[in-house]
Amino acid sequence: MTKPEFSKGLEGVIAAESRICKIDGEQGKLYYCGYSITDLVENCSFEEVTYLLLYGELPNRRQLDAFTLKMRANRKLPEPVKDMIRSFPERAHPMELLQSVIAYLSGYTEHQIHHGPDCYCTDTLHQVAQLPSVIAGHWRTRNGRELVDPRADLSHGANFLYMLTGEVPDERDGRLMDASLVLHAEHSFNASTFTARVVASTMSTCYCSISAAMGALYGSLHGGANERVMEMVDEIGSVEAVSGYVKKALDEKRKIMGMGHRVYRAKDPRAVAIEGYLRDLSERKGNQDYYSILKEIERVFRERMEEAGKPIYPNVDFFSGAVYRLLGIPRELFTPVFAMARAAGWLSHILEQRAGNRLYRPKAYYTGEIDRPFVPLDRR
Amino acid sequence: MTKPEFSKGLEGVIAAESRICKIDGEQGKLYYCGYSITDLVENCSFEEVTYLLLYGELPNRRQLDAFTLKMRANRKLPEPVKDMIRSFPERAHPMELLQSVIAYLSGYTEHQIHHGPDCYCTDTLHQVAQLPSVIAGHWRTRNGRELVDPRADLSHGANFLYMLTGEVPDERDGRLMDASLVLHAEHSFNASTFTARVVASTMSTCYCSISAAMGALYGSLHGGANERVMEMVDEIGSVEAVSGYVKKALDEKRKIMGMGHRVYRAKDPRAVAIEGYLRDLSERKGNQDYYSILKEIERVFRERMEEAGKPIYPNVDFFSGAVYRLLGIPRELFTPVFAMARAAGWLSHILEQRAGNRLYRPKAYYTGEIDRPFVPLDRR
């Protein structure tokens, strides 16, 4: 039998219809439920965008207030979960803890697996609401500090910074954190979102589906690009050293982290937004170092690429790490913070998957032997 | 633009090559790494089959001894994991706990993500080795008893029964438990195995990949068929009541649980094996009730199907629940026991995926709107 053609990694294969996210890579546009990311990030809180992703419509004031109240009421963690956080091995990665805690929290919920959005939201909002508490709690524990209880009068982003540092953040920092969460909330199918949908297709719980997605995001081929951008920035160290570094890297055919994106040919609209935030934040914090180095990397890189006739632009990861660092978020938390934002998108995909469900069950093409003669243990 | 054709649930789509499992549905045959399941279940321990799945070859005596030693040495749980088990909410499902614990245990391991099988096995065997300890520990806690430490002188199956009941099982019961684990260790792509591969394709850890697979197996469309067979048996209650029950169910177009299988047109070879075990076990335990009811369901069902010209056979789930119950395993643990067996198969797929890896990233077909005009909150 000749080997059939198939697409490794399901590249180019349509796995489902979706109304959640549209990426227009040619034009450099991104839409959540039909709204441009640029409009959303300039005008909406993360809680508002979470509502949009779950219900498909922007809320009015009354709806948003009710939703925000519910989401904020769910920020607290049960005591045994706090113990899990405190006992987690010191050198382990927080993504492993997040995956574990979200599945554990599934045990605290009465699950209602049917189709009205309201019942979903009681079942599910917790995973989005509780993630910042887990991430911040783990970081504080690891650094010998006690957990800080959430505050219901702060936005999702501001409350995260508060639980991380123990201090209420500057209002502009809180808004910026929220804006970054909006930018990362959703990005169509990728390994983690697809994982969430595959698990949801068995009619498993939302928690269990999101926990599984965490496992995928943890992989080095998925999350973590902004961590590596900041490693590069640290390694370069100064604006003067950029040109030599980039040229050497390109000559040695090494990748420049944060440059280019599989689906965007024009500039990633999230990169445009976050670059603006980084510029303002750098000025406000009186620290231009990261921004200057990044802009110089972009300039030198573009010059070289234009010589080669290939325009490649920075993506969102290129600037986001520097924003996080200036907000006081350590590099180890960049992927967890990504998960914290993306949980809203995962949840949206889980609900969509369930609503028109078909269990995922692709085929394997078998290339091994059959009917191997069995030899008993003592004659092997 | 006309809507493109695509296969919902990726049905019929080849997602990868694999050398692990061949299901010959026409002939009713099943192979692990080229060896027929019938040979394996009659001759091999679960530990031996786990070795086969991980290395692709059956071990010789020396290799099996070393492997068994290593696997048994890893059965113990860290104290904080025991605390997680003790604190898990009483009414929650053990699958949620398994998913959580396996991700948590990832934090206890130095991960080595490269390609020699030996390094994989140090990284990974724990997940297979520790699952029975979690399942048995949770069950005992829930019933107000203390956890029983594992014993290294018992097989995987026998040790599970020991940790569950606190008593060393009859040797034949231990062997039977092991045989059932062998029958369930692997079954090619399905939602949970596919989930494990998708997560592994990001280069996440084996633990995180297996934890994710647990989330999929927990779903009601995936695991749990043998639980529902036993619910049906309990509902019917006697051999005399079978005929009326089956006829009524078929007239009302309800499904008879445990009958038929998507990929087998001939009799599932696992069903043949486990039926034999159930017959012997029923005799040995002096309890023919379940076996008689099941055989009568099969007979009446087959009669009706033959009238309709559609031969449909019982699958492995039809008989396995009764075996478990006669071994003293409560119905709530049927899916966890399935996971305990399948962990070996998942691990095999994770290693295979990593060895010739390509990140899974299928496409979504967008059916929503774009460029919806943004209306500020106060005007909605």
XYZ file of N, CA, C and O in Angstrom, chain A residues 371, chain B residues 22-31 35-39 183 187 261 263-273 313-315:
132
model
N 1.732 -9.002 13.379
C 1.944 -10.442 13.568
C 3.389 -10.809 13.854
O 3.917 -11.779 13.299
N -1.862 -1.109 16.161
C -2.627 -1.387 14.945
C -3.933 -2.058 15.356
O -3.918 -3.068 16.074
N -5.031 -1.465 14.916
C -6.341 -2.083 15.135
C -6.812 -2.605 13.791
O -6.946 -1.834 12.841
N -7.033 -3.899 13.704
C -7.586 -4.473 12.484
C -9.059 -4.780 12.775
O -9.402 -5.848 13.280
N -9.887 -3.796 12.479
C -11.292 -3.871 12.843
C -12.047 -4.956 12.086
O -12.979 -5.564 12.625
N -11.629 -5.201 10.847
C -12.315 -6.214 10.022
C -12.108 -7.609 10.598
O -13.015 -8.430 10.628
N -10.869 -7.876 11.010
C -10.520 -9.206 11.496
C -10.673 -9.328 13.015
O -10.460 -10.411 13.567
N -10.938 -8.205 13.674
C -11.030 -8.250 15.125
C -9.683 -8.532 15.768
O -9.553 -9.381 16.652
N -8.656 -7.835 15.277
C -7.329 -8.022 15.869
C -6.774 -6.693 16.367
O -7.077 -5.631 15.817
N -5.934 -6.779 17.379
C -5.317 -5.595 17.970
C -3.860 -5.925 18.257
O -3.561 -7.008 18.788
N -2.960 -5.034 17.874
C -1.519 -5.244 18.063
C -0.907 -4.089 18.828
O -1.214 -2.927 18.554
N 2.833 -6.949 18.218
C 2.464 -8.188 18.906
C 0.962 -8.238 19.145
O 0.368 -7.231 19.569
N 0.380 -9.395 18.919
C -1.068 -9.516 19.084
C -1.435 -9.408 20.560
O -0.747 -9.940 21.439
N -2.532 -8.712 20.822
C -2.984 -8.515 22.200
C -3.253 -9.853 22.882
O -3.056 -9.994 24.094
N -3.659 -10.831 22.099
C -3.964 -12.138 22.686
C -2.701 -12.781 23.253
O -2.701 -13.291 24.374
N -1.605 -12.729 22.494
C -0.330 -13.232 23.018
C 0.097 -12.454 24.264
O 0.552 -13.037 25.252
N -4.913 -5.225 28.740
C -5.927 -5.067 27.685
C -6.267 -3.600 27.408
O -6.688 -3.255 26.316
N -4.709 1.944 22.669
C -5.712 1.723 21.623
C -5.656 2.796 20.549
O -6.692 3.312 20.128
N -18.604 -1.130 18.383
C -17.421 -0.294 18.548
C -17.135 0.349 17.206
O -17.255 -0.305 16.169
N -14.565 1.045 15.642
C -13.538 0.519 14.732
C -13.565 -0.999 14.535
O -12.903 -1.502 13.641
N -14.307 -1.720 15.366
C -14.358 -3.183 15.189
C -15.644 -3.605 14.490
O -16.741 -3.300 14.952
N -15.502 -4.353 13.376
C -16.681 -4.967 12.764
C -16.786 -6.421 13.197
O -17.853 -6.992 13.285
N -15.630 -7.030 13.444
C -15.617 -8.371 14.034
C -15.567 -8.189 15.555
O -15.576 -7.068 16.063
N -15.505 -9.282 16.290
C -15.530 -9.184 17.749
C -14.220 -8.583 18.263
O -13.136 -8.989 17.863
N -14.315 -7.605 19.134
C -13.173 -6.958 19.784
C -12.369 -8.035 20.536
O -12.912 -8.694 21.427
N -11.091 -8.233 20.183
C -10.329 -9.320 20.807
C -10.178 -9.139 22.313
O -9.998 -10.108 23.054
N -10.266 -7.891 22.770
C -10.189 -7.634 24.205
C -11.450 -8.135 24.897
O -11.411 -8.623 26.026
N -12.583 -8.039 24.182
C -13.838 -8.536 24.745
C -13.787 -10.054 24.878
O -14.262 -10.618 25.865
N -13.192 -10.717 23.886
C -13.065 -12.180 23.938
C -12.264 -12.567 25.174
O -12.664 -13.441 25.953
N -11.114 -11.890 25.368
C -10.257 -12.227 26.502
C -10.968 -11.956 27.826
O -11.006 -12.812 28.721
N -21.309 -6.829 18.029
C -20.760 -7.633 19.116
C -20.521 -6.796 20.357
O -20.346 -5.588 20.269
N -20.423 -7.457 21.520
C -20.052 -6.715 22.722
C -18.602 -6.247 22.628
O -17.768 -6.915 22.010
N -18.314 -5.083 23.213
C -16.933 -4.608 23.254
C -16.336 -4.853 24.642
O -16.988 -5.426 25.515
